[in-house]
């Protein structure tokens, strides 16, 4: 049953168009892992939208040609990617009724290494959805900026769940929870910035690239394995419950509890992978060594360096930007960077 609010008008005038847009990636603090039909998340999630890691996409649309999708990534045609986007366009026709009436050339570049494990699907689908909404607005005269952004988030979600969070800045929530007003399973909303303590509003995320290359198990497969995971029900409940302390933590600036909660979420995500049948492990030995080093550093110095993990081996090193951050940065450069394959590290910083 399509969502009525986002159904597209069937009276539109097509024209040859070129549009371009940019969308950042994001890193979840409370993780989304497990979903229901129609890309509905099994639990609410919250993420930081990154600043430097983003995707730039240009779409050239030609209504005189028949439906076809060609995708170039960094100037090189990616046939598999093209097929994926073609399938995606077919899946959203009810929301953009003009979408199958022309040919697309999509040129896309990421500002971060494609193989880095930074969620390129989040920024990628976010950028495509933004471009599509530009086309939509030009074809049917839509001018409501807030609705355009909300619908872009809705459309991005259909491509890749976590992508819907990339449409907003700062801290962003996807999935209905009584703890966040206006939250929805269908699109993301910005977490109210006035309820976020200053300490969380200038934060570093340095991504240590432990392993570059394809993941052994895709997130699509990983989400699917939650359907038969005996711990899934408890996990979904816990993620939901975690919003209660998180709200208080964010308001009061309780960094110690923030660290506890965020690391617990990361380890729970990977524990779910290990408890799946078949089991899989995306962490590598370097991931574990870095985690132990972080814990040891924190114990010895009391400085707030901590981590989160995505569905991969890389470690997101999180720490607030303040008078202590130089000591943390020095430690990362000398003690943690050697664990990165090819010394790879992507430095991002969220300020809002
Ligand atoms: O959006 P997907 O289907 O690629 O899933 C992403 C899941 C995690 O990145 C592991 C967690 C999250 O909430 O972003």
CSV table of C-alpha atoms and ligand atoms in Angstrom, one decimal:
chain,number,residue,atom,x,y,z
A,1,UNK,CA,0.0,0.0,0.0
A,2,UNK,CA,1.8,3.2,-1.2
A,3,UNK,CA,2.1,6.1,1.2
A,4,UNK,CA,-0.6,8.6,0.2
A,5,UNK,CA,1.3,11.7,1.3
A,6,UNK,CA,4.2,11.1,-1.1
A,7,UNK,CA,2.2,10.0,-4.2
A,8,UNK,CA,3.3,12.0,-7.1
A,9,UNK,CA,1.0,14.1,-9.3
A,10,UNK,CA,0.2,12.5,-12.7
A,11,UNK,CA,0.0,15.8,-14.6
A,12,UNK,CA,3.5,17.0,-15.4
A,13,UNK,CA,5.5,18.4,-18.3
A,14,UNK,CA,8.8,16.7,-19.0
A,15,UNK,CA,11.7,18.5,-20.5
A,16,UNK,CA,15.4,17.8,-21.1
A,17,UNK,CA,17.2,18.6,-17.8
A,18,UNK,CA,20.5,18.4,-16.0
A,19,UNK,CA,20.5,18.6,-12.3
A,20,UNK,CA,23.3,18.1,-9.7
A,21,UNK,CA,23.4,17.8,-5.9
A,22,UNK,CA,25.6,16.8,-3.0
A,23,UNK,CA,24.8,14.6,-0.1
A,24,UNK,CA,26.9,13.6,2.9
A,25,UNK,CA,27.3,10.2,4.5
A,26,UNK,CA,26.3,9.5,8.1
A,27,UNK,CA,27.4,7.3,11.0
A,28,UNK,CA,24.9,5.7,13.3
A,29,UNK,CA,25.1,5.9,17.1
A,30,UNK,CA,22.1,3.8,17.8
A,31,UNK,CA,22.1,1.3,15.0
A,32,UNK,CA,19.5,0.2,12.5
A,33,UNK,CA,20.0,-3.6,11.9
A,34,UNK,CA,17.0,-5.5,10.9
A,35,UNK,CA,14.0,-4.4,8.9
A,36,UNK,CA,10.4,-5.3,7.8
A,37,UNK,CA,8.9,-5.3,4.3
A,38,UNK,CA,8.9,-2.0,2.5
A,39,UNK,CA,12.2,-0.9,4.1
A,40,UNK,CA,10.6,-0.3,7.5
A,41,UNK,CA,13.2,-0.4,10.3
A,42,UNK,CA,12.8,-2.8,13.1
A,43,UNK,CA,13.9,-0.1,15.6
A,44,UNK,CA,14.6,3.6,15.6
A,45,UNK,CA,18.2,4.8,14.9
A,46,UNK,CA,20.1,8.0,15.3
A,47,UNK,CA,23.2,9.2,13.4
A,48,UNK,CA,25.6,12.0,13.0
A,49,UNK,CA,25.7,13.4,9.5
A,50,UNK,CA,29.3,13.7,8.4
A,51,UNK,CA,30.7,16.9,6.9
A,52,UNK,CA,33.6,16.0,4.6
A,53,UNK,CA,32.5,12.6,3.3
A,54,UNK,CA,30.0,13.1,0.6
A,55,UNK,CA,28.8,12.1,-2.8
A,56,UNK,CA,28.4,14.6,-5.7
A,57,UNK,CA,25.9,13.4,-8.3
A,58,UNK,CA,24.8,14.9,-11.7
A,59,UNK,CA,21.8,13.5,-13.6
A,60,UNK,CA,21.2,14.2,-17.2
A,61,UNK,CA,17.6,13.4,-18.2
A,62,UNK,CA,16.4,13.0,-21.7
A,63,UNK,CA,12.6,12.4,-22.1
A,64,UNK,CA,13.0,11.9,-25.9
A,65,UNK,CA,14.8,8.6,-25.3
A,66,UNK,CA,13.3,5.4,-23.8
A,67,UNK,CA,13.9,4.4,-20.2
A,68,UNK,CA,17.5,3.4,-19.5
A,69,UNK,CA,19.9,4.2,-16.7
A,70,UNK,CA,23.7,4.6,-17.2
A,71,UNK,CA,25.9,5.2,-14.1
A,72,UNK,CA,29.4,6.5,-14.2
A,73,UNK,CA,31.4,6.4,-11.0
A,74,UNK,CA,34.5,8.6,-11.0
A,75,UNK,CA,34.1,8.8,-14.8
A,76,UNK,CA,33.9,5.0,-15.4
A,77,UNK,CA,30.8,3.2,-16.3
A,78,UNK,CA,29.5,0.9,-13.5
A,79,UNK,CA,27.1,-1.6,-15.1
A,80,UNK,CA,26.1,-3.3,-11.9
A,81,UNK,CA,25.4,0.0,-10.2
A,82,UNK,CA,23.3,1.1,-13.3
A,83,UNK,CA,21.2,-2.1,-12.9
A,84,UNK,CA,20.7,-1.4,-9.2
A,85,UNK,CA,19.5,2.2,-9.9
A,86,UNK,CA,17.3,1.1,-12.7
A,87,UNK,CA,15.5,-1.4,-10.3
A,88,UNK,CA,15.3,1.4,-7.7
A,89,UNK,CA,13.7,3.8,-10.2
A,90,UNK,CA,11.1,1.1,-11.1
A,91,UNK,CA,10.4,0.7,-7.3
A,92,UNK,CA,9.6,4.4,-6.8
A,93,UNK,CA,7.4,5.0,-9.9
A,94,UNK,CA,4.3,5.4,-7.8
A,95,UNK,CA,5.9,8.3,-6.0
A,96,UNK,CA,7.4,9.9,-9.2
A,97,UNK,CA,5.0,8.9,-12.0
A,98,UNK,CA,7.3,10.4,-14.7
A,99,UNK,CA,10.4,8.5,-13.7
A,100,UNK,CA,10.3,5.7,-16.3
A,101,UNK,CA,9.7,8.1,-19.2
A,102,UNK,CA,13.2,9.0,-20.3
A,103,UNK,CA,16.9,8.0,-20.3
A,104,UNK,CA,19.3,8.9,-17.5
A,105,UNK,CA,23.0,9.4,-17.5
A,106,UNK,CA,24.2,9.6,-13.8
A,107,UNK,CA,27.7,10.9,-13.0
A,108,UNK,CA,28.8,10.4,-9.5
A,109,UNK,CA,31.9,10.9,-7.4
A,110,UNK,CA,32.7,10.3,-3.7
A,111,UNK,CA,35.0,12.5,-1.7
A,112,UNK,CA,36.2,9.5,0.2
A,113,UNK,CA,37.6,6.1,-1.0
A,114,UNK,CA,34.8,4.0,-2.4
A,115,UNK,CA,36.2,0.9,-0.8
A,116,UNK,CA,36.7,2.5,2.6
A,117,UNK,CA,33.5,1.1,4.1
A,118,UNK,CA,32.2,4.6,4.7
A,119,UNK,CA,28.6,4.3,3.8
A,120,UNK,CA,28.6,5.4,0.2
A,121,UNK,CA,25.1,3.9,-0.3
A,122,UNK,CA,23.9,6.5,2.2
A,123,UNK,CA,25.4,9.5,0.5
A,124,UNK,CA,24.9,7.9,-2.9
A,125,UNK,CA,21.1,7.3,-2.6
A,126,UNK,CA,20.8,10.6,-0.7
A,127,UNK,CA,22.3,12.5,-3.6
A,128,UNK,CA,20.2,10.7,-6.2
A,129,UNK,CA,17.0,11.3,-4.3
A,130,UNK,CA,17.9,15.0,-4.0
A,131,UNK,CA,18.5,15.2,-7.8
A,132,UNK,CA,15.2,13.3,-8.5
A,133,UNK,CA,13.3,15.8,-6.3
A,134,UNK,CA,14.9,18.7,-8.3
A,135,UNK,CA,13.6,17.1,-11.5
A,136,UNK,CA,10.2,16.5,-9.9
A,137,UNK,CA,10.0,20.1,-8.8
A,138,UNK,CA,10.8,21.3,-12.3
A,139,UNK,CA,8.3,19.0,-13.9
A,140,UNK,CA,5.3,19.8,-11.8
A,141,UNK,CA,6.1,23.2,-10.2
A,142,UNK,CA,6.6,21.9,-6.7
A,143,UNK,CA,8.0,24.7,-4.5
A,144,UNK,CA,7.6,23.6,-0.8
A,145,UNK,CA,11.3,23.2,0.3
A,146,UNK,CA,10.4,21.3,3.5
A,147,UNK,CA,8.2,18.8,1.7
A,148,UNK,CA,10.9,18.4,-1.0
A,149,UNK,CA,13.5,17.5,1.6
A,150,UNK,CA,11.1,15.2,3.4
A,151,UNK,CA,10.2,13.4,0.2
A,152,UNK,CA,13.9,13.1,-0.8
A,153,UNK,CA,14.5,11.4,2.6
A,154,UNK,CA,11.5,9.1,2.0
A,155,UNK,CA,12.8,8.2,-1.5
A,156,UNK,CA,16.4,7.8,-0.3
A,157,UNK,CA,15.1,5.3,2.4
A,158,UNK,CA,13.7,3.1,-0.3
A,159,UNK,CA,17.1,2.9,-1.9
A,160,UNK,CA,19.1,2.3,1.3
A,161,UNK,CA,17.5,2.6,4.7
A,162,UNK,CA,20.2,4.6,6.4
A,163,UNK,CA,20.4,7.0,3.4
A,164,UNK,CA,17.2,8.8,4.6
A,165,UNK,CA,19.2,10.2,7.6
A,166,UNK,CA,21.7,11.9,5.3
A,167,UNK,CA,19.2,14.5,4.1
A,168,UNK,CA,19.5,16.3,7.4
A,169,UNK,CA,22.4,17.9,9.3
A,170,UNK,CA,23.6,17.3,12.8
A,171,UNK,CA,22.0,14.4,14.7
A,172,UNK,CA,19.2,12.7,12.8
A,173,UNK,CA,16.6,10.1,13.8
A,174,UNK,CA,14.9,7.6,11.6
A,175,UNK,CA,12.2,5.3,13.0
A,176,UNK,CA,9.2,6.0,15.1
A,177,UNK,CA,9.9,6.6,18.8
A,178,UNK,CA,7.9,8.3,21.4
A,179,UNK,CA,11.2,10.0,22.5
A,180,UNK,CA,11.5,12.1,19.4
A,181,UNK,CA,8.6,14.3,18.2
A,182,UNK,CA,7.7,13.8,14.6
A,183,UNK,CA,9.8,10.7,14.1
A,184,UNK,CA,8.7,8.3,11.5
A,185,UNK,CA,9.5,4.9,9.9
A,186,UNK,CA,9.1,6.5,6.5
A,187,UNK,CA,11.6,9.4,6.6
A,188,UNK,CA,14.2,10.9,8.9
A,189,UNK,CA,13.9,14.0,11.1
A,190,UNK,CA,16.5,16.2,12.6
A,191,UNK,CA,17.0,15.7,16.3
A,192,UNK,CA,16.2,19.1,17.9
A,193,UNK,CA,19.5,20.9,18.1
A,194,UNK,CA,18.4,23.0,21.1
A,195,UNK,CA,18.2,19.7,23.1
A,196,UNK,CA,21.9,18.9,22.3
A,197,UNK,CA,24.6,20.0,24.7
A,198,UNK,CA,27.5,22.0,23.1
A,199,UNK,CA,30.0,19.2,23.8
A,200,UNK,CA,28.2,17.1,21.1
A,201,UNK,CA,28.1,19.9,18.6
A,202,UNK,CA,31.7,20.0,17.6
A,203,UNK,CA,32.8,16.4,17.3
A,204,UNK,CA,35.5,14.5,15.4
A,205,UNK,CA,35.0,11.3,13.5
A,206,UNK,CA,38.3,10.0,12.2
A,207,UNK,CA,37.7,6.8,10.2
A,208,UNK,CA,40.6,4.3,10.5
A,209,UNK,CA,40.6,2.2,7.3
A,210,UNK,CA,41.5,-1.2,8.8
A,211,UNK,CA,40.4,-3.0,5.7
A,212,UNK,CA,39.8,-1.6,2.2
A,213,UNK,CA,37.8,-3.7,-0.2
A,214,UNK,CA,34.5,-5.5,-0.5
A,215,UNK,CA,32.8,-6.7,2.6
A,216,UNK,CA,32.3,-10.4,3.0
A,217,UNK,CA,28.6,-10.0,3.7
A,218,UNK,CA,26.4,-7.2,2.4
A,219,UNK,CA,24.2,-5.2,4.7
A,220,UNK,CA,21.1,-6.5,2.7
A,221,UNK,CA,22.1,-10.0,3.7
A,222,UNK,CA,22.9,-9.0,7.2
A,223,UNK,CA,19.5,-7.3,7.8
A,224,UNK,CA,17.8,-10.4,6.4
A,225,UNK,CA,19.6,-12.7,8.9
A,226,UNK,CA,18.0,-10.8,11.7
A,227,UNK,CA,14.7,-12.4,10.7
A,228,UNK,CA,15.9,-15.7,12.1
A,229,UNK,CA,18.2,-14.4,14.8
A,230,UNK,CA,17.0,-15.6,18.3
A,231,UNK,CA,18.3,-12.4,19.9
A,232,UNK,CA,16.7,-10.0,17.4
A,233,UNK,CA,13.5,-9.3,19.5
A,234,UNK,CA,15.6,-8.3,22.5
A,235,UNK,CA,18.0,-6.3,20.3
A,236,UNK,CA,15.1,-4.3,18.7
A,237,UNK,CA,13.7,-3.5,22.1
A,238,UNK,CA,17.1,-2.5,23.5
A,239,UNK,CA,17.8,-0.1,20.7
A,240,UNK,CA,14.3,1.5,21.3
A,241,UNK,CA,15.0,1.7,25.0
A,242,UNK,CA,18.4,3.3,24.4
A,243,UNK,CA,16.6,6.5,23.2
A,244,UNK,CA,15.5,7.2,26.8
A,245,UNK,CA,19.0,7.5,28.4
A,246,UNK,CA,20.4,9.1,25.1
A,247,UNK,CA,18.0,11.9,25.3
A,248,UNK,CA,19.1,12.8,28.8
A,249,UNK,CA,22.8,12.3,27.9
A,250,UNK,CA,22.5,14.6,24.9
A,251,UNK,CA,20.8,17.3,26.9
A,252,UNK,CA,23.1,17.2,29.9
A,253,UNK,CA,26.4,16.7,28.0
A,254,UNK,CA,27.1,13.4,29.8
A,255,UNK,CA,30.1,12.3,27.8
A,256,UNK,CA,30.9,9.2,30.0
A,257,UNK,CA,27.4,7.7,29.5
A,258,UNK,CA,27.5,8.7,25.8
A,259,UNK,CA,30.7,6.7,25.4
A,260,UNK,CA,29.2,3.7,27.2
A,261,UNK,CA,26.1,3.7,25.1
A,262,UNK,CA,27.7,4.3,21.7
A,263,UNK,CA,30.4,1.6,22.2
A,264,UNK,CA,27.7,-0.8,23.5
A,265,UNK,CA,25.6,-0.1,20.3
A,266,UNK,CA,28.6,-0.8,18.1
A,267,UNK,CA,29.5,-4.0,19.8
A,268,UNK,CA,25.9,-5.2,19.8
A,269,UNK,CA,25.7,-4.7,16.1
A,270,UNK,CA,28.6,-7.0,15.6
A,271,UNK,CA,27.4,-9.4,18.2
A,272,UNK,CA,24.2,-9.7,16.2
A,273,UNK,CA,26.3,-10.7,13.2
A,274,UNK,CA,28.1,-13.4,15.2
A,275,UNK,CA,24.7,-14.7,16.5
A,276,UNK,CA,23.2,-15.0,13.0
A,277,UNK,CA,22.9,-18.3,11.2
A,278,UNK,CA,25.1,-18.5,9.3
A,279,UNK,CA,27.4,-16.5,11.5
A,280,UNK,CA,29.7,-13.9,10.1
A,281,UNK,CA,32.3,-11.6,11.4
A,282,UNK,CA,33.2,-8.3,9.7
A,283,UNK,CA,35.7,-7.1,12.3
A,284,UNK,CA,39.4,-7.9,11.5
A,285,UNK,CA,42.2,-8.5,14.0
A,286,UNK,CA,43.2,-4.8,13.6
A,287,UNK,CA,39.7,-3.8,14.6
A,288,UNK,CA,40.0,-5.6,17.9
A,289,UNK,CA,43.6,-4.4,18.5
A,290,UNK,CA,42.5,-0.8,18.0
A,291,UNK,CA,39.5,-1.2,20.4
A,292,UNK,CA,41.8,-2.5,23.1
A,293,UNK,CA,44.2,0.3,22.5
A,294,UNK,CA,41.4,2.9,22.8
A,295,UNK,CA,40.2,1.3,26.1
A,296,UNK,CA,43.8,1.3,27.5
A,297,UNK,CA,44.3,4.9,26.4
A,298,UNK,CA,41.1,6.0,28.1
A,299,UNK,CA,42.0,4.1,31.3
A,300,UNK,CA,45.4,5.7,31.4
A,301,UNK,CA,44.6,9.3,30.4
A,302,UNK,CA,40.9,9.7,31.1
A,303,UNK,CA,40.6,11.4,27.8
A,304,UNK,CA,37.3,10.9,25.8
A,305,UNK,CA,38.4,8.9,22.8
A,306,UNK,CA,35.9,6.2,21.9
A,307,UNK,CA,34.7,4.3,18.9
A,308,UNK,CA,31.8,3.1,16.8
A,309,UNK,CA,31.7,0.6,14.0
A,310,UNK,CA,29.6,0.4,10.8
A,311,UNK,CA,28.9,-2.9,9.1
A,312,UNK,CA,32.6,-3.4,8.4
A,313,UNK,CA,36.1,-3.6,9.9
A,314,UNK,CA,36.9,0.1,10.0
A,315,UNK,CA,36.9,1.9,13.2
A,316,UNK,CA,35.2,5.3,13.6
A,317,UNK,CA,37.3,7.2,16.2
A,318,UNK,CA,35.0,9.7,18.0
A,319,UNK,CA,36.1,12.5,20.2
A,320,UNK,CA,35.0,16.1,21.0
A,321,UNK,CA,37.0,18.9,19.6
A,322,UNK,CA,38.3,20.9,22.6
A,323,UNK,CA,41.5,21.7,24.5
A,324,UNK,CA,42.2,18.0,24.9
A,325,UNK,CA,41.8,16.9,21.3
A,326,UNK,CA,45.5,17.4,20.4
A,327,UNK,CA,46.6,14.7,22.8
A,328,UNK,CA,44.0,12.4,21.3
A,329,UNK,CA,45.0,13.3,17.8
A,330,UNK,CA,48.7,12.6,18.6
A,331,UNK,CA,47.8,9.2,20.0
A,332,UNK,CA,45.8,8.3,17.0
A,333,UNK,CA,48.6,9.3,14.6
A,334,UNK,CA,51.3,7.4,16.5
A,335,UNK,CA,49.5,4.4,18.0
A,336,UNK,CA,46.4,3.7,16.0
A,337,UNK,CA,47.3,4.7,12.4
A,338,UNK,CA,49.7,1.8,12.0
A,339,UNK,CA,46.7,-0.5,12.2
A,340,UNK,CA,45.2,1.0,9.1
A,341,UNK,CA,45.8,-0.8,5.8
A,342,UNK,CA,48.0,1.6,3.8
A,343,UNK,CA,47.9,4.0,6.7
A,344,UNK,CA,44.4,5.1,5.5
A,345,UNK,CA,42.5,7.5,7.7
A,346,UNK,CA,39.6,9.8,6.7
A,347,UNK,CA,39.2,12.8,9.0
A,348,UNK,CA,35.8,14.2,9.4
A,349,UNK,CA,34.3,16.8,11.9
A,350,UNK,CA,30.7,17.6,12.6
A,351,UNK,CA,30.0,21.1,13.7
A,352,UNK,CA,26.4,22.3,14.1
B,1,LIG,O1,21.2,1.3,5.1
B,1,LIG,P1,21.8,0.0,5.0
B,1,LIG,O2,20.8,-1.0,4.5
B,1,LIG,O3,23.1,0.0,4.3
B,1,LIG,O4,22.1,-0.5,6.5
B,1,LIG,C1,23.0,0.2,7.3
B,1,LIG,C2,23.2,-0.4,8.6
B,1,LIG,C3,24.2,0.2,9.5
B,1,LIG,O5,25.1,1.1,8.8
B,1,LIG,C4,25.1,-0.9,10.0
B,1,LIG,C5,23.7,0.9,10.7
B,1,LIG,C6,23.0,2.2,10.5
B,1,LIG,O6,22.1,2.5,11.2
B,1,LIG,O7,23.5,3.0,9.6
